[in-house]
JSON list of C-alpha atoms in Angstrom, two decimals:
[
{"chain": "A", "resi": 1, "resn": "UNK", "atom": "CA", "xyz": [-0.58, -0.13, 54.03]},
{"chain": "A", "resi": 2, "resn": "UNK", "atom": "CA", "xyz": [-1.88, 3.11, 52.66]},
{"chain": "A", "resi": 3, "resn": "UNK", "atom": "CA", "xyz": [-5.48, 3.99, 51.79]},
{"chain": "A", "resi": 4, "resn": "UNK", "atom": "CA", "xyz": [-6.91, 2.16, 48.78]},
{"chain": "A", "resi": 5, "resn": "UNK", "atom": "CA", "xyz": [-4.75, -0.91, 49.33]},
{"chain": "A", "resi": 6, "resn": "UNK", "atom": "CA", "xyz": [-1.58, 0.89, 48.24]},
{"chain": "A", "resi": 7, "resn": "UNK", "atom": "CA", "xyz": [1.66, -0.21, 49.89]},
{"chain": "A", "resi": 8, "resn": "UNK", "atom": "CA", "xyz": [4.60, 1.90, 50.99]},
{"chain": "A", "resi": 9, "resn": "UNK", "atom": "CA", "xyz": [7.92, 1.51, 49.25]},
{"chain": "A", "resi": 10, "resn": "UNK", "atom": "CA", "xyz": [10.19, -0.99, 50.99]},
{"chain": "A", "resi": 11, "resn": "UNK", "atom": "CA", "xyz": [13.68, -0.07, 52.17]},
{"chain": "A", "resi": 12, "resn": "UNK", "atom": "CA", "xyz": [16.47, -1.42, 49.98]},
{"chain": "A", "resi": 13, "resn": "UNK", "atom": "CA", "xyz": [20.20, -1.34, 49.36]},
{"chain": "A", "resi": 14, "resn": "UNK", "atom": "CA", "xyz": [20.85, 0.69, 46.24]},
{"chain": "A", "resi": 15, "resn": "UNK", "atom": "CA", "xyz": [24.27, 0.67, 44.58]},
{"chain": "A", "resi": 16, "resn": "UNK", "atom": "CA", "xyz": [24.91, 3.36, 41.97]},
{"chain": "A", "resi": 17, "resn": "UNK", "atom": "CA", "xyz": [27.27, 2.49, 39.11]},
{"chain": "A", "resi": 18, "resn": "UNK", "atom": "CA", "xyz": [28.71, 5.99, 39.37]},
{"chain": "A", "resi": 19, "resn": "UNK", "atom": "CA", "xyz": [27.96, 8.87, 41.74]},
{"chain": "A", "resi": 20, "resn": "UNK", "atom": "CA", "xyz": [25.00, 10.86, 40.41]},
{"chain": "A", "resi": 21, "resn": "UNK", "atom": "CA", "xyz": [23.51, 13.95, 42.05]},
{"chain": "A", "resi": 22, "resn": "UNK", "atom": "CA", "xyz": [20.11, 13.51, 40.43]},
{"chain": "A", "resi": 23, "resn": "UNK", "atom": "CA", "xyz": [19.92, 9.80, 41.23]},
{"chain": "A", "resi": 24, "resn": "UNK", "atom": "CA", "xyz": [21.08, 10.30, 44.83]},
{"chain": "A", "resi": 25, "resn": "UNK", "atom": "CA", "xyz": [18.58, 13.10, 45.44]},
{"chain": "A", "resi": 26, "resn": "UNK", "atom": "CA", "xyz": [15.72, 11.17, 43.85]},
{"chain": "A", "resi": 27, "resn": "UNK", "atom": "CA", "xyz": [16.48, 8.09, 45.94]},
{"chain": "A", "resi": 28, "resn": "UNK", "atom": "CA", "xyz": [16.67, 10.22, 49.11]},
{"chain": "A", "resi": 29, "resn": "UNK", "atom": "CA", "xyz": [13.26, 11.72, 48.45]},
{"chain": "A", "resi": 30, "resn": "UNK", "atom": "CA", "xyz": [11.71, 8.35, 47.64]},
{"chain": "A", "resi": 31, "resn": "UNK", "atom": "CA", "xyz": [13.16, 6.43, 50.58]},
{"chain": "A", "resi": 32, "resn": "UNK", "atom": "CA", "xyz": [12.44, 8.86, 53.44]},
{"chain": "A", "resi": 33, "resn": "UNK", "atom": "CA", "xyz": [8.87, 7.55, 53.48]},
{"chain": "A", "resi": 34, "resn": "UNK", "atom": "CA", "xyz": [9.76, 3.94, 52.63]},
{"chain": "A", "resi": 35, "resn": "UNK", "atom": "CA", "xyz": [9.17, 1.19, 55.16]},
{"chain": "A", "resi": 36, "resn": "UNK", "atom": "CA", "xyz": [12.45, 0.06, 56.72]},
{"chain": "A", "resi": 37, "resn": "UNK", "atom": "CA", "xyz": [16.06, 1.03, 56.11]},
{"chain": "A", "resi": 38, "resn": "UNK", "atom": "CA", "xyz": [17.60, 2.00, 52.80]},
{"chain": "A", "resi": 39, "resn": "UNK", "atom": "CA", "xyz": [21.23, 2.56, 51.88]},
{"chain": "A", "resi": 40, "resn": "UNK", "atom": "CA", "xyz": [22.72, 4.29, 48.88]},
{"chain": "A", "resi": 41, "resn": "UNK", "atom": "CA", "xyz": [26.20, 3.03, 48.01]},
{"chain": "A", "resi": 42, "resn": "UNK", "atom": "CA", "xyz": [28.48, 5.14, 45.78]},
{"chain": "A", "resi": 43, "resn": "UNK", "atom": "CA", "xyz": [26.23, 8.15, 46.39]},
{"chain": "A", "resi": 44, "resn": "UNK", "atom": "CA", "xyz": [27.03, 11.67, 45.21]},
{"chain": "A", "resi": 45, "resn": "UNK", "atom": "CA", "xyz": [28.81, 13.84, 47.80]},
{"chain": "A", "resi": 46, "resn": "UNK", "atom": "CA", "xyz": [27.93, 17.26, 46.41]},
{"chain": "A", "resi": 47, "resn": "UNK", "atom": "CA", "xyz": [26.86, 20.09, 48.75]},
{"chain": "A", "resi": 48, "resn": "UNK", "atom": "CA", "xyz": [23.43, 20.06, 47.10]},
{"chain": "A", "resi": 49, "resn": "UNK", "atom": "CA", "xyz": [22.91, 16.45, 48.21]},
{"chain": "A", "resi": 50, "resn": "UNK", "atom": "CA", "xyz": [23.99, 17.35, 51.74]},
{"chain": "A", "resi": 51, "resn": "UNK", "atom": "CA", "xyz": [21.64, 20.34, 51.72]},
{"chain": "A", "resi": 52, "resn": "UNK", "atom": "CA", "xyz": [18.70, 18.19, 50.61]},
{"chain": "A", "resi": 53, "resn": "UNK", "atom": "CA", "xyz": [19.47, 15.65, 53.35]},
{"chain": "A", "resi": 54, "resn": "UNK", "atom": "CA", "xyz": [19.61, 18.47, 55.91]},
{"chain": "A", "resi": 55, "resn": "UNK", "atom": "CA", "xyz": [16.25, 19.79, 54.68]},
{"chain": "A", "resi": 56, "resn": "UNK", "atom": "CA", "xyz": [14.64, 16.35, 54.79]},
{"chain": "A", "resi": 57, "resn": "UNK", "atom": "CA", "xyz": [16.02, 15.73, 58.30]},
{"chain": "A", "resi": 58, "resn": "UNK", "atom": "CA", "xyz": [14.53, 19.04, 59.47]},
{"chain": "A", "resi": 59, "resn": "UNK", "atom": "CA", "xyz": [11.23, 17.81, 58.00]},
{"chain": "A", "resi": 60, "resn": "UNK", "atom": "CA", "xyz": [11.41, 14.66, 60.15]},
{"chain": "A", "resi": 61, "resn": "UNK", "atom": "CA", "xyz": [13.43, 12.27, 57.98]},
{"chain": "A", "resi": 62, "resn": "UNK", "atom": "CA", "xyz": [16.24, 10.14, 59.44]},
{"chain": "A", "resi": 63, "resn": "UNK", "atom": "CA", "xyz": [19.16, 10.40, 57.02]},
{"chain": "A", "resi": 64, "resn": "UNK", "atom": "CA", "xyz": [22.80, 9.89, 57.96]},
{"chain": "A", "resi": 65, "resn": "UNK", "atom": "CA", "xyz": [26.00, 9.90, 55.95]},
{"chain": "A", "resi": 66, "resn": "UNK", "atom": "CA", "xyz": [25.17, 12.61, 53.39]},
{"chain": "A", "resi": 67, "resn": "UNK", "atom": "CA", "xyz": [28.46, 13.90, 52.01]},
{"chain": "A", "resi": 68, "resn": "UNK", "atom": "CA", "xyz": [29.98, 10.41, 52.18]},
{"chain": "A", "resi": 69, "resn": "UNK", "atom": "CA", "xyz": [29.86, 7.57, 49.67]},
{"chain": "A", "resi": 70, "resn": "UNK", "atom": "CA", "xyz": [27.26, 5.68, 51.76]},
{"chain": "A", "resi": 71, "resn": "UNK", "atom": "CA", "xyz": [24.01, 7.26, 52.91]},
{"chain": "A", "resi": 72, "resn": "UNK", "atom": "CA", "xyz": [21.59, 5.49, 55.26]},
{"chain": "A", "resi": 73, "resn": "UNK", "atom": "CA", "xyz": [17.89, 6.36, 55.37]},
{"chain": "A", "resi": 74, "resn": "UNK", "atom": "CA", "xyz": [15.55, 5.11, 58.09]},
{"chain": "A", "resi": 75, "resn": "UNK", "atom": "CA", "xyz": [12.04, 5.34, 56.68]},
{"chain": "A", "resi": 76, "resn": "UNK", "atom": "CA", "xyz": [9.53, 7.44, 58.62]},
{"chain": "A", "resi": 77, "resn": "UNK", "atom": "CA", "xyz": [5.74, 7.47, 58.48]},
{"chain": "A", "resi": 78, "resn": "UNK", "atom": "CA", "xyz": [5.48, 11.14, 57.50]},
{"chain": "A", "resi": 79, "resn": "UNK", "atom": "CA", "xyz": [7.36, 14.40, 57.21]},
{"chain": "A", "resi": 80, "resn": "UNK", "atom": "CA", "xyz": [6.30, 18.00, 57.77]},
{"chain": "A", "resi": 81, "resn": "UNK", "atom": "CA", "xyz": [6.88, 21.32, 56.05]},
{"chain": "A", "resi": 82, "resn": "UNK", "atom": "CA", "xyz": [9.67, 23.69, 57.10]},
{"chain": "A", "resi": 83, "resn": "UNK", "atom": "CA", "xyz": [11.21, 26.91, 55.87]},
{"chain": "A", "resi": 84, "resn": "UNK", "atom": "CA", "xyz": [14.63, 26.35, 54.32]},
{"chain": "A", "resi": 85, "resn": "UNK", "atom": "CA", "xyz": [17.21, 28.49, 52.55]},
{"chain": "A", "resi": 86, "resn": "UNK", "atom": "CA", "xyz": [18.73, 26.53, 49.69]},
{"chain": "A", "resi": 87, "resn": "UNK", "atom": "CA", "xyz": [22.52, 26.33, 49.49]},
{"chain": "A", "resi": 88, "resn": "UNK", "atom": "CA", "xyz": [24.21, 28.60, 46.93]},
{"chain": "A", "resi": 89, "resn": "UNK", "atom": "CA", "xyz": [24.35, 27.15, 43.41]},
{"chain": "A", "resi": 90, "resn": "UNK", "atom": "CA", "xyz": [27.99, 26.20, 42.73]},
{"chain": "A", "resi": 91, "resn": "UNK", "atom": "CA", "xyz": [27.52, 26.10, 38.97]},
{"chain": "A", "resi": 92, "resn": "UNK", "atom": "CA", "xyz": [25.92, 29.53, 38.84]},
{"chain": "A", "resi": 93, "resn": "UNK", "atom": "CA", "xyz": [28.64, 31.01, 41.06]},
{"chain": "A", "resi": 94, "resn": "UNK", "atom": "CA", "xyz": [31.32, 29.27, 39.01]},
{"chain": "A", "resi": 95, "resn": "UNK", "atom": "CA", "xyz": [29.83, 30.55, 35.76]},
{"chain": "A", "resi": 96, "resn": "UNK", "atom": "CA", "xyz": [30.02, 34.14, 37.00]},
{"chain": "A", "resi": 97, "resn": "UNK", "atom": "CA", "xyz": [33.59, 33.62, 38.29]},
{"chain": "A", "resi": 98, "resn": "UNK", "atom": "CA", "xyz": [34.69, 32.25, 34.92]},
{"chain": "A", "resi": 99, "resn": "UNK", "atom": "CA", "xyz": [32.88, 35.13, 33.17]},
{"chain": "A", "resi": 100, "resn": "UNK", "atom": "CA", "xyz": [35.11, 37.54, 35.11]},
{"chain": "A", "resi": 101, "resn": "UNK", "atom": "CA", "xyz": [38.11, 35.59, 33.79]},
{"chain": "A", "resi": 102, "resn": "UNK", "atom": "CA", "xyz": [36.83, 35.81, 30.22]},
{"chain": "A", "resi": 103, "resn": "UNK", "atom": "CA", "xyz": [36.01, 39.53, 30.31]},
{"chain": "A", "resi": 104, "resn": "UNK", "atom": "CA", "xyz": [38.90, 40.71, 32.46]},
{"chain": "A", "resi": 105, "resn": "UNK", "atom": "CA", "xyz": [36.32, 41.85, 34.96]},
{"chain": "A", "resi": 106, "resn": "UNK", "atom": "CA", "xyz": [35.92, 41.98, 38.70]},
{"chain": "A", "resi": 107, "resn": "UNK", "atom": "CA", "xyz": [33.03, 40.84, 40.84]},
{"chain": "A", "resi": 108, "resn": "UNK", "atom": "CA", "xyz": [32.05, 39.72, 44.30]},
{"chain": "A", "resi": 109, "resn": "UNK", "atom": "CA", "xyz": [29.87, 36.65, 44.65]},
{"chain": "A", "resi": 110, "resn": "UNK", "atom": "CA", "xyz": [27.84, 37.05, 47.82]},
{"chain": "A", "resi": 111, "resn": "UNK", "atom": "CA", "xyz": [27.28, 33.91, 49.93]},
{"chain": "A", "resi": 112, "resn": "UNK", "atom": "CA", "xyz": [28.93, 31.72, 47.27]},
{"chain": "A", "resi": 113, "resn": "UNK", "atom": "CA", "xyz": [30.41, 29.38, 49.91]},
{"chain": "A", "resi": 114, "resn": "UNK", "atom": "CA", "xyz": [34.02, 29.14, 48.72]},
{"chain": "A", "resi": 115, "resn": "UNK", "atom": "CA", "xyz": [34.49, 25.74, 50.44]},
{"chain": "A", "resi": 116, "resn": "UNK", "atom": "CA", "xyz": [32.09, 24.33, 47.86]},
{"chain": "A", "resi": 117, "resn": "UNK", "atom": "CA", "xyz": [34.23, 25.80, 45.07]},
{"chain": "A", "resi": 118, "resn": "UNK", "atom": "CA", "xyz": [37.75, 24.73, 46.08]},
{"chain": "A", "resi": 119, "resn": "UNK", "atom": "CA", "xyz": [38.52, 22.95, 42.78]},
{"chain": "A", "resi": 120, "resn": "UNK", "atom": "CA", "xyz": [37.32, 25.92, 40.70]},
{"chain": "A", "resi": 121, "resn": "UNK", "atom": "CA", "xyz": [39.22, 28.39, 42.87]},
{"chain": "A", "resi": 122, "resn": "UNK", "atom": "CA", "xyz": [42.43, 26.37, 42.46]},
{"chain": "A", "resi": 123, "resn": "UNK", "atom": "CA", "xyz": [41.98, 26.24, 38.67]},
{"chain": "A", "resi": 124, "resn": "UNK", "atom": "CA", "xyz": [41.18, 29.95, 38.36]},
{"chain": "A", "resi": 125, "resn": "UNK", "atom": "CA", "xyz": [44.29, 30.85, 40.35]},
{"chain": "A", "resi": 126, "resn": "UNK", "atom": "CA", "xyz": [46.41, 28.69, 38.02]},
{"chain": "A", "resi": 127, "resn": "UNK", "atom": "CA", "xyz": [45.10, 30.75, 35.08]},
{"chain": "A", "resi": 128, "resn": "UNK", "atom": "CA", "xyz": [46.16, 33.99, 36.78]},
{"chain": "A", "resi": 129, "resn": "UNK", "atom": "CA", "xyz": [42.72, 35.05, 37.94]},
{"chain": "A", "resi": 130, "resn": "UNK", "atom": "CA", "xyz": [42.86, 36.60, 41.41]},
{"chain": "A", "resi": 131, "resn": "UNK", "atom": "CA", "xyz": [40.41, 34.92, 43.80]},
{"chain": "A", "resi": 132, "resn": "UNK", "atom": "CA", "xyz": [39.96, 36.08, 47.39]},
{"chain": "A", "resi": 133, "resn": "UNK", "atom": "CA", "xyz": [37.79, 34.32, 49.91]},
{"chain": "A", "resi": 134, "resn": "UNK", "atom": "CA", "xyz": [35.92, 36.73, 52.17]},
{"chain": "A", "resi": 135, "resn": "UNK", "atom": "CA", "xyz": [34.03, 34.50, 54.59]},
{"chain": "A", "resi": 136, "resn": "UNK", "atom": "CA", "xyz": [31.12, 33.11, 52.54]},
{"chain": "A", "resi": 137, "resn": "UNK", "atom": "CA", "xyz": [31.80, 35.62, 49.74]},
{"chain": "A", "resi": 138, "resn": "UNK", "atom": "CA", "xyz": [34.22, 35.27, 46.85]},
{"chain": "A", "resi": 139, "resn": "UNK", "atom": "CA", "xyz": [35.98, 38.21, 45.15]},
{"chain": "A", "resi": 140, "resn": "UNK", "atom": "CA", "xyz": [37.16, 37.41, 41.62]},
{"chain": "A", "resi": 141, "resn": "UNK", "atom": "CA", "xyz": [39.35, 39.76, 39.56]},
{"chain": "A", "resi": 142, "resn": "UNK", "atom": "CA", "xyz": [41.00, 39.18, 36.20]},
{"chain": "A", "resi": 143, "resn": "UNK", "atom": "CA", "xyz": [43.45, 41.86, 35.07]},
{"chain": "A", "resi": 144, "resn": "UNK", "atom": "CA", "xyz": [44.85, 40.24, 31.94]},
{"chain": "A", "resi": 145, "resn": "UNK", "atom": "CA", "xyz": [44.43, 37.29, 29.61]},
{"chain": "A", "resi": 146, "resn": "UNK", "atom": "CA", "xyz": [44.10, 33.99, 31.39]},
{"chain": "A", "resi": 147, "resn": "UNK", "atom": "CA", "xyz": [46.97, 31.52, 31.13]},
{"chain": "A", "resi": 148, "resn": "UNK", "atom": "CA", "xyz": [46.11, 28.30, 29.30]},
{"chain": "A", "resi": 149, "resn": "UNK", "atom": "CA", "xyz": [45.98, 25.19, 31.51]},
{"chain": "A", "resi": 150, "resn": "UNK", "atom": "CA", "xyz": [44.64, 21.66, 31.32]},
{"chain": "A", "resi": 151, "resn": "UNK", "atom": "CA", "xyz": [41.84, 20.47, 33.59]},
{"chain": "A", "resi": 152, "resn": "UNK", "atom": "CA", "xyz": [40.08, 17.24, 34.39]},
{"chain": "A", "resi": 153, "resn": "UNK", "atom": "CA", "xyz": [36.53, 16.99, 35.65]},
{"chain": "A", "resi": 154, "resn": "UNK", "atom": "CA", "xyz": [35.67, 14.74, 38.58]},
{"chain": "A", "resi": 155, "resn": "UNK", "atom": "CA", "xyz": [32.81, 14.16, 41.00]},
{"chain": "A", "resi": 156, "resn": "UNK", "atom": "CA", "xyz": [32.77, 16.52, 43.99]},
{"chain": "A", "resi": 157, "resn": "UNK", "atom": "CA", "xyz": [35.13, 17.72, 45.40]},
{"chain": "A", "resi": 158, "resn": "UNK", "atom": "CA", "xyz": [36.77, 17.69, 41.95]},
{"chain": "A", "resi": 159, "resn": "UNK", "atom": "CA", "xyz": [36.26, 20.21, 39.16]},
{"chain": "A", "resi": 160, "resn": "UNK", "atom": "CA", "xyz": [32.55, 20.15, 38.21]},
{"chain": "A", "resi": 161, "resn": "UNK", "atom": "CA", "xyz": [31.66, 18.68, 34.82]},
{"chain": "A", "resi": 162, "resn": "UNK", "atom": "CA", "xyz": [28.93, 21.31, 34.57]},
{"chain": "A", "resi": 163, "resn": "UNK", "atom": "CA", "xyz": [31.60, 24.06, 34.52]},
{"chain": "A", "resi": 164, "resn": "UNK", "atom": "CA", "xyz": [33.70, 22.47, 31.78]},
{"chain": "A", "resi": 165, "resn": "UNK", "atom": "CA", "xyz": [32.00, 24.30, 28.89]},
{"chain": "A", "resi": 166, "resn": "UNK", "atom": "CA", "xyz": [32.36, 27.70, 30.59]},
{"chain": "A", "resi": 167, "resn": "UNK", "atom": "CA", "xyz": [36.01, 26.99, 31.37]},
{"chain": "A", "resi": 168, "resn": "UNK", "atom": "CA", "xyz": [36.69, 25.90, 27.78]},
{"chain": "A", "resi": 169, "resn": "UNK", "atom": "CA", "xyz": [35.23, 29.22, 26.59]},
{"chain": "A", "resi": 170, "resn": "UNK", "atom": "CA", "xyz": [37.80, 30.98, 28.79]},
{"chain": "A", "resi": 171, "resn": "UNK", "atom": "CA", "xyz": [40.56, 28.75, 27.40]},
{"chain": "A", "resi": 172, "resn": "UNK", "atom": "CA", "xyz": [39.61, 29.81, 23.85]},
{"chain": "A", "resi": 173, "resn": "UNK", "atom": "CA", "xyz": [40.94, 33.30, 24.59]},
{"chain": "A", "resi": 174, "resn": "UNK", "atom": "CA", "xyz": [43.71, 32.24, 26.98]},
{"chain": "A", "resi": 175, "resn": "UNK", "atom": "CA", "xyz": [47.39, 32.93, 26.44]},
{"chain": "A", "resi": 176, "resn": "UNK", "atom": "CA", "xyz": [49.05, 29.66, 25.45]}
]
């Protein structure tokens, strides 16, 4: 029990209808201090979820399975503060990469973590945009009009739904 007669959350098995980054992250943050073990079934696998789990573990949490469809959380009594560098924002990096495709521009995205952007990189290359991986950096160059292609969004590691609007803007000026 906590002061004032309050009780800690109790560990539980949580099954998500569909993978959700926001739901998975919220459940992670709530259950690290819950009493007992919690599991999240059908959890989101995005790098941001993995990064949050890594942060919470460094703070004293006991989380395993982040990046898989099942995450297990062993509740702990408390956690502590740490310094942490947040993983690069895939949607922000993808937006800039697509902007280069729209404008016929060239840019280098520093520390964009190309492995987190595989689906976008594949799609951009299909449109004729030149994408070069330089360690954690990504060089994007568009020298002509993009070629029109069809895409489908999917949970990670698929093409991000949050980049669909930007990509459709590029398709509006594409050849085909």
